[in-house]
Amino acid sequence: MQEQYRTVARAGVHESEINRSRFLCSLAPAATEQEAQDFVARVRKEHPTASHNCFAYVIGADASVQKASDDGEPGGTAGVPMLQMLLRREVRYAVAVVTRYYGGVKLGAGGLIRAYGGVVGEALDALGTITRQRFRLATIQVDHQRAGKLENDLRATGRDVREVRYTEAVTIDIGLPDGDVEAFTAWLADATAGTAVLELGGEAYGDV
Protein backbone atom coordinates (compact mmCIF):
# COMPACT_ATOMS: atom_id res chain seq x y z
CA MET A 1 0.00 0.00 0.00
CA GLN A 2 1.04 3.60 -0.63
CA GLU A 3 2.27 5.42 2.50
CA GLN A 4 0.17 8.46 1.64
CA TYR A 5 -1.75 10.19 -1.11
CA ARG A 6 -3.37 13.55 -1.86
CA THR A 7 -7.01 14.12 -2.64
CA VAL A 8 -9.35 17.06 -3.27
CA ALA A 9 -10.20 18.94 -0.07
CA ARG A 10 -13.81 19.60 -1.12
CA ALA A 11 -16.10 19.58 -4.14
CA GLY A 12 -16.37 22.80 -6.08
CA VAL A 13 -16.24 24.57 -9.46
CA HIS A 14 -13.54 26.83 -10.91
CA GLU A 15 -14.19 28.88 -14.08
CA SER A 16 -11.72 30.25 -16.65
CA GLU A 17 -12.26 32.09 -19.92
CA ILE A 18 -9.79 31.33 -22.72
CA ASN A 19 -10.22 32.97 -26.16
CA ARG A 20 -13.93 33.59 -25.52
CA SER A 21 -14.59 29.91 -24.55
CA ARG A 22 -15.80 29.30 -21.00
CA PHE A 23 -14.13 26.39 -19.19
CA LEU A 24 -15.76 25.24 -15.94
CA CYS A 25 -13.82 22.64 -13.97
CA SER A 26 -16.00 20.70 -11.52
CA LEU A 27 -13.82 18.82 -9.07
CA ALA A 28 -14.79 16.36 -6.32
CA PRO A 29 -13.38 13.61 -4.11
CA ALA A 30 -14.61 10.13 -5.13
CA ALA A 31 -14.16 7.00 -3.02
CA THR A 32 -15.09 4.57 -5.82
CA GLU A 33 -15.28 4.49 -9.61
CA GLN A 34 -19.08 4.44 -9.36
CA GLU A 35 -19.00 7.68 -7.34
CA ALA A 36 -16.79 9.26 -10.00
CA GLN A 37 -19.14 8.15 -12.79
CA ASP A 38 -22.18 9.44 -10.88
CA PHE A 39 -20.46 12.83 -10.49
CA VAL A 40 -19.70 12.98 -14.24
CA ALA A 41 -23.35 12.15 -15.04
CA ARG A 42 -24.58 14.84 -12.63
CA VAL A 43 -22.37 17.55 -14.18
CA ARG A 44 -23.46 16.54 -17.70
CA LYS A 45 -27.08 16.86 -16.60
CA GLU A 46 -26.38 20.35 -15.22
CA HIS A 47 -24.80 21.47 -18.53
CA PRO A 48 -26.81 19.78 -21.30
CA THR A 49 -26.17 22.64 -23.78
CA ALA A 50 -22.38 22.74 -23.29
CA SER A 51 -20.14 22.06 -26.30
CA HIS A 52 -18.22 19.39 -24.35
CA ASN A 53 -18.18 17.78 -20.89
CA CYS A 54 -14.74 16.11 -20.73
CA PHE A 55 -13.67 14.14 -17.66
CA ALA A 56 -10.82 12.38 -15.92
CA TYR A 57 -10.67 10.46 -12.66
CA VAL A 58 -8.12 8.56 -10.59
CA ILE A 59 -9.27 5.97 -8.03
CA GLY A 60 -6.99 4.05 -5.66
CA ALA A 61 -4.07 5.25 -3.53
CA ASP A 62 -1.80 3.61 -6.13
CA ALA A 63 -3.83 5.14 -9.01
CA SER A 64 -5.01 1.65 -10.05
CA VAL A 65 -8.09 3.02 -11.88
CA GLN A 66 -7.55 5.84 -14.40
CA LYS A 67 -10.15 6.98 -16.95
CA ALA A 68 -10.37 9.98 -19.27
CA SER A 69 -12.77 11.16 -21.99
CA ASP A 70 -12.39 13.87 -24.67
CA ASP A 71 -16.19 13.99 -25.22
CA GLY A 72 -15.92 15.07 -28.85
CA GLU A 73 -12.78 17.23 -28.62
CA PRO A 74 -9.91 16.08 -30.91
CA GLY A 75 -8.37 12.85 -29.54
CA GLY A 76 -5.94 13.34 -26.65
CA THR A 77 -6.52 17.11 -26.29
CA ALA A 78 -8.86 17.13 -23.26
CA GLY A 79 -9.29 14.05 -21.05
CA VAL A 80 -5.63 12.96 -21.16
CA PRO A 81 -4.17 16.38 -20.19
CA MET A 82 -6.76 16.53 -17.38
CA LEU A 83 -5.71 13.07 -16.18
CA GLN A 84 -2.03 13.97 -16.44
CA MET A 85 -2.59 17.04 -14.27
CA LEU A 86 -4.25 14.92 -11.54
CA LEU A 87 -1.39 12.40 -11.69
CA ARG A 88 1.32 15.08 -11.78
CA ARG A 89 -0.14 16.63 -8.63
CA GLU A 90 -0.32 13.12 -7.07
CA VAL A 91 -4.08 13.47 -6.59
CA ARG A 92 -6.02 10.24 -6.00
CA TYR A 93 -9.67 9.33 -5.31
CA ALA A 94 -10.74 12.38 -7.31
CA VAL A 95 -12.79 13.24 -10.38
CA ALA A 96 -12.60 16.30 -12.65
CA VAL A 97 -15.15 17.34 -15.28
CA VAL A 98 -14.32 20.27 -17.56
CA THR A 99 -17.39 21.79 -19.21
CA ARG A 100 -16.61 23.90 -22.27
CA TYR A 101 -18.92 26.47 -23.81
CA TYR A 102 -17.37 27.25 -27.21
CA GLY A 103 -16.84 30.95 -27.82
CA GLY A 104 -16.21 30.94 -31.57
CA VAL A 105 -12.39 30.95 -31.57
CA LYS A 106 -10.58 27.68 -32.31
CA LEU A 107 -7.70 26.96 -29.92
CA GLY A 108 -5.84 24.30 -31.92
CA ALA A 109 -4.55 21.05 -30.40
CA GLY A 110 -1.80 22.69 -28.32
CA GLY A 111 -4.19 25.36 -27.05
CA LEU A 112 -6.78 22.75 -26.04
CA ILE A 113 -4.19 20.64 -24.19
CA ARG A 114 -2.99 23.72 -22.26
CA ALA A 115 -6.56 24.86 -21.55
CA TYR A 116 -7.93 21.53 -20.27
CA GLY A 117 -4.86 20.63 -18.22
CA GLY A 118 -4.47 24.19 -16.96
CA VAL A 119 -8.04 24.63 -15.72
CA VAL A 120 -7.74 21.40 -13.67
CA GLY A 121 -4.51 22.73 -12.12
CA GLU A 122 -6.20 26.05 -11.32
CA ALA A 123 -9.19 24.24 -9.77
CA LEU A 124 -6.86 22.16 -7.56
CA ASP A 125 -5.15 25.38 -6.41
CA ALA A 126 -8.49 27.10 -5.75
CA LEU A 127 -10.19 24.22 -3.89
CA GLY A 128 -7.09 22.86 -2.19
CA THR A 129 -5.86 19.33 -1.54
CA ILE A 130 -5.41 17.29 1.64
CA THR A 131 -2.87 14.56 2.36
CA ARG A 132 -4.04 11.23 3.73
CA GLN A 133 -1.57 8.96 5.52
CA ARG A 134 -1.64 5.18 5.81
CA PHE A 135 -2.41 4.05 9.36
CA ARG A 136 -2.45 0.76 11.19
CA LEU A 137 -5.73 0.41 13.09
CA ALA A 138 -5.17 -0.67 16.68
CA THR A 139 -7.29 -1.38 19.75
CA ILE A 140 -6.24 -0.72 23.33
CA GLN A 141 -8.00 -2.39 26.25
CA VAL A 142 -7.44 -0.76 29.61
CA ASP A 143 -9.13 -0.71 33.02
CA HIS A 144 -11.57 2.09 33.96
CA GLN A 145 -9.15 3.50 36.51
CA ARG A 146 -6.51 4.36 33.91
CA ALA A 147 -8.78 5.00 30.89
CA GLY A 148 -9.47 8.72 31.40
CA LYS A 149 -5.81 9.69 31.83
CA LEU A 150 -4.75 7.43 28.95
CA GLU A 151 -7.31 8.94 26.59
CA ASN A 152 -6.17 12.46 27.55
CA ASP A 153 -2.52 11.48 27.03
CA LEU A 154 -3.30 9.97 23.62
CA ARG A 155 -5.09 13.12 22.48
CA ALA A 156 -2.42 15.41 23.98
CA THR A 157 0.30 13.60 22.00
CA GLY A 158 -1.69 14.00 18.77
CA ARG A 159 -2.78 10.38 18.43
CA ASP A 160 -5.67 9.56 16.11
CA VAL A 161 -8.31 8.45 18.66
CA ARG A 162 -11.21 7.03 16.64
CA GLU A 163 -13.61 5.62 19.21
CA VAL A 164 -13.84 4.94 22.97
CA ARG A 165 -16.18 2.21 24.29
CA TYR A 166 -16.97 1.62 27.94
CA THR A 167 -17.91 -1.96 28.91
CA GLU A 168 -16.29 -4.10 31.62
CA ALA A 169 -13.00 -2.71 30.42
CA VAL A 170 -12.47 0.39 28.27
CA THR A 171 -11.65 -0.10 24.59
CA ILE A 172 -9.93 2.72 22.70
CA ASP A 173 -9.60 2.48 18.90
CA ILE A 174 -6.68 4.41 17.45
CA GLY A 175 -4.79 4.83 14.17
CA LEU A 176 -0.99 4.50 14.20
CA PRO A 177 1.52 5.27 11.45
CA ASP A 178 3.23 1.96 10.70
CA GLY A 179 6.65 3.22 11.72
CA ASP A 180 5.36 4.20 15.18
CA VAL A 181 4.06 0.79 16.30
CA GLU A 182 7.21 -0.28 18.19
CA ALA A 183 7.76 3.04 19.98
CA PHE A 184 4.04 3.33 20.78
CA THR A 185 3.94 -0.18 22.29
CA ALA A 186 6.77 0.79 24.65
CA TRP A 187 5.11 4.14 25.51
CA LEU A 188 1.78 2.41 26.26
CA ALA A 189 3.41 -0.16 28.55
CA ASP A 190 5.11 2.68 30.40
CA ALA A 191 1.97 4.86 30.61
CA THR A 192 -0.24 2.07 31.98
CA ALA A 193 2.34 0.13 34.05
CA GLY A 194 1.99 -2.75 31.60
CA THR A 195 -1.75 -3.24 32.22
CA ALA A 196 -3.08 -2.16 28.80
CA VAL A 197 -3.46 -4.70 25.99
CA LEU A 198 -2.68 -3.52 22.43
CA GLU A 199 -4.12 -5.39 19.45
CA LEU A 200 -3.10 -4.46 15.91
CA GLY A 201 -5.77 -4.59 13.20
CA GLY A 202 -5.95 -3.80 9.48
CA GLU A 203 -4.88 -0.70 7.60
CA ALA A 204 -6.72 2.44 6.59
CA TYR A 205 -6.01 6.02 5.49
CA GLY A 206 -6.60 9.08 7.65
CA ASP A 207 -6.02 12.84 7.34
CA VAL A 208 -2.55 13.95 8.32
mmCIF file of C-alpha atoms in Angstrom:
data_model
loop_
_atom_site.group_PDB
_atom_site.id
_atom_site.type_symbol
_atom_site.label_atom_id
_atom_site.label_comp_id
_atom_site.label_asym_id
_atom_site.label_seq_id
_atom_site.Cartn_x
_atom_site.Cartn_y
_atom_site.Cartn_z
ATOM 1 C CA MET A 1 0.000 0.000 0.000
ATOM 2 C CA GLN A 2 1.040 3.604 -0.633
ATOM 3 C CA GLU A 3 2.271 5.418 2.502
ATOM 4 C CA GLN A 4 0.171 8.463 1.644
ATOM 5 C CA TYR A 5 -1.749 10.188 -1.113
ATOM 6 C CA ARG A 6 -3.369 13.548 -1.855
ATOM 7 C CA THR A 7 -7.012 14.119 -2.642
ATOM 8 C CA VAL A 8 -9.348 17.062 -3.267
ATOM 9 C CA ALA A 9 -10.199 18.936 -0.066
ATOM 10 C CA ARG A 10 -13.808 19.596 -1.121
ATOM 11 C CA ALA A 11 -16.095 19.576 -4.138
ATOM 12 C CA GLY A 12 -16.366 22.798 -6.085
ATOM 13 C CA VAL A 13 -16.238 24.569 -9.459
ATOM 14 C CA HIS A 14 -13.543 26.829 -10.911
ATOM 15 C CA GLU A 15 -14.186 28.878 -14.080
ATOM 16 C CA SER A 16 -11.724 30.251 -16.651
ATOM 17 C CA GLU A 17 -12.255 32.085 -19.925
ATOM 18 C CA ILE A 18 -9.792 31.331 -22.719
ATOM 19 C CA ASN A 19 -10.219 32.975 -26.160
ATOM 20 C CA ARG A 20 -13.926 33.588 -25.519
ATOM 21 C CA SER A 21 -14.589 29.914 -24.553
ATOM 22 C CA ARG A 22 -15.804 29.302 -21.003
ATOM 23 C CA PHE A 23 -14.129 26.395 -19.187
ATOM 24 C CA LEU A 24 -15.760 25.238 -15.937
ATOM 25 C CA CYS A 25 -13.819 22.636 -13.974
ATOM 26 C CA SER A 26 -15.996 20.701 -11.524
ATOM 27 C CA LEU A 27 -13.819 18.822 -9.068
ATOM 28 C CA ALA A 28 -14.791 16.365 -6.318
ATOM 29 C CA PRO A 29 -13.381 13.611 -4.114
ATOM 30 C CA ALA A 30 -14.613 10.128 -5.134
ATOM 31 C CA ALA A 31 -14.155 6.999 -3.024
ATOM 32 C CA THR A 32 -15.094 4.575 -5.823
ATOM 33 C CA GLU A 33 -15.279 4.490 -9.614
ATOM 34 C CA GLN A 34 -19.081 4.436 -9.360
ATOM 35 C CA GLU A 35 -18.999 7.680 -7.338
ATOM 36 C CA ALA A 36 -16.786 9.264 -9.996
ATOM 37 C CA GLN A 37 -19.143 8.152 -12.795
ATOM 38 C CA ASP A 38 -22.179 9.441 -10.881
ATOM 39 C CA PHE A 39 -20.465 12.828 -10.492
ATOM 40 C CA VAL A 40 -19.699 12.978 -14.241
ATOM 41 C CA ALA A 41 -23.349 12.146 -15.044
ATOM 42 C CA ARG A 42 -24.577 14.836 -12.631
ATOM 43 C CA VAL A 43 -22.369 17.545 -14.181
ATOM 44 C CA ARG A 44 -23.456 16.540 -17.700
ATOM 45 C CA LYS A 45 -27.081 16.857 -16.599
ATOM 46 C CA GLU A 46 -26.385 20.351 -15.216
ATOM 47 C CA HIS A 47 -24.804 21.472 -18.525
ATOM 48 C CA PRO A 48 -26.808 19.784 -21.301
ATOM 49 C CA THR A 49 -26.169 22.643 -23.779
ATOM 50 C CA ALA A 50 -22.375 22.736 -23.292
ATOM 51 C CA SER A 51 -20.138 22.059 -26.297
ATOM 52 C CA HIS A 52 -18.221 19.395 -24.347
ATOM 53 C CA ASN A 53 -18.176 17.781 -20.889
ATOM 54 C CA CYS A 54 -14.743 16.107 -20.727
ATOM 55 C CA PHE A 55 -13.667 14.144 -17.665
ATOM 56 C CA ALA A 56 -10.824 12.383 -15.917
ATOM 57 C CA TYR A 57 -10.670 10.461 -12.664
ATOM 58 C CA VAL A 58 -8.122 8.560 -10.589
ATOM 59 C CA ILE A 59 -9.267 5.969 -8.031
ATOM 60 C CA GLY A 60 -6.988 4.049 -5.656
ATOM 61 C CA ALA A 61 -4.073 5.246 -3.527
ATOM 62 C CA ASP A 62 -1.801 3.613 -6.126
ATOM 63 C CA ALA A 63 -3.831 5.136 -9.014
ATOM 64 C CA SER A 64 -5.012 1.650 -10.050
ATOM 65 C CA VAL A 65 -8.090 3.023 -11.879
ATOM 66 C CA GLN A 66 -7.554 5.844 -14.396
ATOM 67 C CA LYS A 67 -10.145 6.983 -16.951
ATOM 68 C CA ALA A 68 -10.373 9.980 -19.271
ATOM 69 C CA SER A 69 -12.768 11.163 -21.988
ATOM 70 C CA ASP A 70 -12.392 13.868 -24.669
ATOM 71 C CA ASP A 71 -16.191 13.993 -25.225
ATOM 72 C CA GLY A 72 -15.923 15.074 -28.853
ATOM 73 C CA GLU A 73 -12.785 17.232 -28.622
ATOM 74 C CA PRO A 74 -9.912 16.076 -30.912
ATOM 75 C CA GLY A 75 -8.374 12.847 -29.535
ATOM 76 C CA GLY A 76 -5.937 13.345 -26.650
ATOM 77 C CA THR A 77 -6.525 17.114 -26.289
ATOM 78 C CA ALA A 78 -8.862 17.132 -23.257
ATOM 79 C CA GLY A 79 -9.294 14.047 -21.052
ATOM 80 C CA VAL A 80 -5.632 12.958 -21.156
ATOM 81 C CA PRO A 81 -4.168 16.380 -20.190
ATOM 82 C CA MET A 82 -6.756 16.530 -17.378
ATOM 83 C CA LEU A 83 -5.713 13.071 -16.178
ATOM 84 C CA GLN A 84 -2.026 13.969 -16.442
ATOM 85 C CA MET A 85 -2.589 17.039 -14.267
ATOM 86 C CA LEU A 86 -4.249 14.919 -11.540
ATOM 87 C CA LEU A 87 -1.386 12.395 -11.692
ATOM 88 C CA ARG A 88 1.318 15.076 -11.782
ATOM 89 C CA ARG A 89 -0.144 16.634 -8.629
ATOM 90 C CA GLU A 90 -0.319 13.115 -7.069
ATOM 91 C CA VAL A 91 -4.080 13.470 -6.594
ATOM 92 C CA ARG A 92 -6.020 10.241 -5.998
ATOM 93 C CA TYR A 93 -9.671 9.334 -5.306
ATOM 94 C CA ALA A 94 -10.736 12.384 -7.307
ATOM 95 C CA VAL A 95 -12.794 13.245 -10.382
ATOM 96 C CA ALA A 96 -12.602 16.304 -12.652
ATOM 97 C CA VAL A 97 -15.150 17.338 -15.282
ATOM 98 C CA VAL A 98 -14.317 20.269 -17.556
ATOM 99 C CA THR A 99 -17.388 21.790 -19.207
ATOM 100 C CA ARG A 100 -16.615 23.904 -22.271
ATOM 101 C CA TYR A 101 -18.922 26.468 -23.808
ATOM 102 C CA TYR A 102 -17.375 27.248 -27.212
ATOM 103 C CA GLY A 103 -16.837 30.952 -27.824
ATOM 104 C CA GLY A 104 -16.210 30.939 -31.570
ATOM 105 C CA VAL A 105 -12.388 30.949 -31.568
ATOM 106 C CA LYS A 106 -10.580 27.679 -32.308
ATOM 107 C CA LEU A 107 -7.699 26.960 -29.922
ATOM 108 C CA GLY A 108 -5.839 24.304 -31.920
ATOM 109 C CA ALA A 109 -4.552 21.046 -30.398
ATOM 110 C CA GLY A 110 -1.802 22.688 -28.317
ATOM 111 C CA GLY A 111 -4.189 25.357 -27.047
ATOM 112 C CA LEU A 112 -6.775 22.754 -26.041
ATOM 113 C CA ILE A 113 -4.188 20.639 -24.187
ATOM 114 C CA ARG A 114 -2.994 23.715 -22.257
ATOM 115 C CA ALA A 115 -6.563 24.858 -21.553
ATOM 116 C CA TYR A 116 -7.930 21.534 -20.270
ATOM 117 C CA GLY A 117 -4.861 20.626 -18.219
ATOM 118 C CA GLY A 118 -4.472 24.195 -16.961
ATOM 119 C CA VAL A 119 -8.037 24.634 -15.723
ATOM 120 C CA VAL A 120 -7.742 21.404 -13.670
ATOM 121 C CA GLY A 121 -4.512 22.725 -12.116
ATOM 122 C CA GLU A 122 -6.202 26.052 -11.316
ATOM 123 C CA ALA A 123 -9.194 24.241 -9.769
ATOM 124 C CA LEU A 124 -6.864 22.155 -7.561
ATOM 125 C CA ASP A 125 -5.150 25.375 -6.409
ATOM 126 C CA ALA A 126 -8.485 27.100 -5.754
ATOM 127 C CA LEU A 127 -10.188 24.224 -3.894
ATOM 128 C CA GLY A 128 -7.087 22.859 -2.191
ATOM 129 C CA THR A 129 -5.860 19.326 -1.539
ATOM 130 C CA ILE A 130 -5.406 17.289 1.637
ATOM 131 C CA THR A 131 -2.869 14.565 2.364
ATOM 132 C CA ARG A 132 -4.037 11.232 3.729
ATOM 133 C CA GLN A 133 -1.572 8.965 5.525
ATOM 134 C CA ARG A 134 -1.642 5.177 5.811
ATOM 135 C CA PHE A 135 -2.415 4.049 9.363
ATOM 136 C CA ARG A 136 -2.449 0.755 11.186
ATOM 137 C CA LEU A 137 -5.731 0.413 13.089
ATOM 138 C CA ALA A 138 -5.168 -0.670 16.677
ATOM 139 C CA THR A 139 -7.294 -1.382 19.754
ATOM 140 C CA ILE A 140 -6.245 -0.721 23.329
ATOM 141 C CA GLN A 141 -8.003 -2.390 26.250
ATOM 142 C CA VAL A 142 -7.445 -0.759 29.605
ATOM 143 C CA ASP A 143 -9.133 -0.705 33.018
ATOM 144 C CA HIS A 144 -11.565 2.090 33.964
ATOM 145 C CA GLN A 145 -9.150 3.504 36.510
ATOM 146 C CA ARG A 146 -6.505 4.359 33.908
ATOM 147 C CA ALA A 147 -8.780 4.997 30.895
ATOM 148 C CA GLY A 148 -9.469 8.723 31.395
ATOM 149 C CA LYS A 149 -5.811 9.694 31.831
ATOM 150 C CA LEU A 150 -4.748 7.428 28.953
ATOM 151 C CA GLU A 151 -7.310 8.944 26.587
ATOM 152 C CA ASN A 152 -6.175 12.459 27.547
ATOM 153 C CA ASP A 153 -2.519 11.483 27.028
ATOM 154 C CA LEU A 154 -3.300 9.972 23.622
ATOM 155 C CA ARG A 155 -5.094 13.118 22.479
ATOM 156 C CA ALA A 156 -2.418 15.408 23.985
ATOM 157 C CA THR A 157 0.303 13.602 22.002
ATOM 158 C CA GLY A 158 -1.692 14.001 18.771
ATOM 159 C CA ARG A 159 -2.777 10.378 18.429
ATOM 160 C CA ASP A 160 -5.674 9.558 16.110
ATOM 161 C CA VAL A 161 -8.313 8.453 18.661
ATOM 162 C CA ARG A 162 -11.212 7.030 16.639
ATOM 163 C CA GLU A 163 -13.615 5.618 19.207
ATOM 164 C CA VAL A 164 -13.842 4.936 22.967
ATOM 165 C CA ARG A 165 -16.182 2.215 24.285
ATOM 166 C CA TYR A 166 -16.972 1.619 27.945
ATOM 167 C CA THR A 167 -17.908 -1.959 28.906
ATOM 168 C CA GLU A 168 -16.289 -4.101 31.619
ATOM 169 C CA ALA A 169 -13.000 -2.715 30.420
ATOM 170 C CA VAL A 170 -12.473 0.394 28.269
ATOM 171 C CA THR A 171 -11.648 -0.101 24.586
ATOM 172 C CA ILE A 172 -9.926 2.717 22.702
ATOM 173 C CA ASP A 173 -9.603 2.481 18.896
ATOM 174 C CA ILE A 174 -6.677 4.413 17.446
ATOM 175 C CA GLY A 175 -4.794 4.832 14.168
ATOM 176 C CA LEU A 176 -0.994 4.503 14.198
ATOM 177 C CA PRO A 177 1.521 5.273 11.454
ATOM 178 C CA ASP A 178 3.230 1.955 10.696
ATOM 179 C CA GLY A 179 6.648 3.215 11.724
ATOM 180 C CA ASP A 180 5.361 4.195 15.176
ATOM 181 C CA VAL A 181 4.061 0.795 16.305
ATOM 182 C CA GLU A 182 7.207 -0.278 18.193
ATOM 183 C CA ALA A 183 7.758 3.044 19.983
ATOM 184 C CA PHE A 184 4.038 3.328 20.783
ATOM 185 C CA THR A 185 3.937 -0.182 22.291
ATOM 186 C CA ALA A 186 6.774 0.792 24.650
ATOM 187 C CA TRP A 187 5.107 4.136 25.508
ATOM 188 C CA LEU A 188 1.781 2.409 26.257
ATOM 189 C CA ALA A 189 3.408 -0.159 28.554
ATOM 190 C CA ASP A 190 5.112 2.678 30.400
ATOM 191 C CA ALA A 191 1.967 4.861 30.609
ATOM 192 C CA THR A 192 -0.237 2.068 31.979
ATOM 193 C CA ALA A 193 2.336 0.134 34.045
ATOM 194 C CA GLY A 194 1.987 -2.749 31.596
ATOM 195 C CA THR A 195 -1.746 -3.235 32.223
ATOM 196 C CA ALA A 196 -3.077 -2.162 28.799
ATOM 197 C CA VAL A 197 -3.456 -4.696 25.992
ATOM 198 C CA LEU A 198 -2.678 -3.519 22.432
ATOM 199 C CA GLU A 199 -4.124 -5.393 19.449
ATOM 200 C CA LEU A 200 -3.102 -4.458 15.912
ATOM 201 C CA GLY A 201 -5.771 -4.593 13.201
ATOM 202 C CA GLY A 202 -5.952 -3.798 9.483
ATOM 203 C CA GLU A 203 -4.878 -0.704 7.603
ATOM 204 C CA ALA A 204 -6.722 2.445 6.592
ATOM 205 C CA TYR A 205 -6.008 6.018 5.491
ATOM 206 C CA GLY A 206 -6.605 9.077 7.647
ATOM 207 C CA ASP A 207 -6.019 12.838 7.340
ATOM 208 C CA VAL A 208 -2.549 13.951 8.316
#
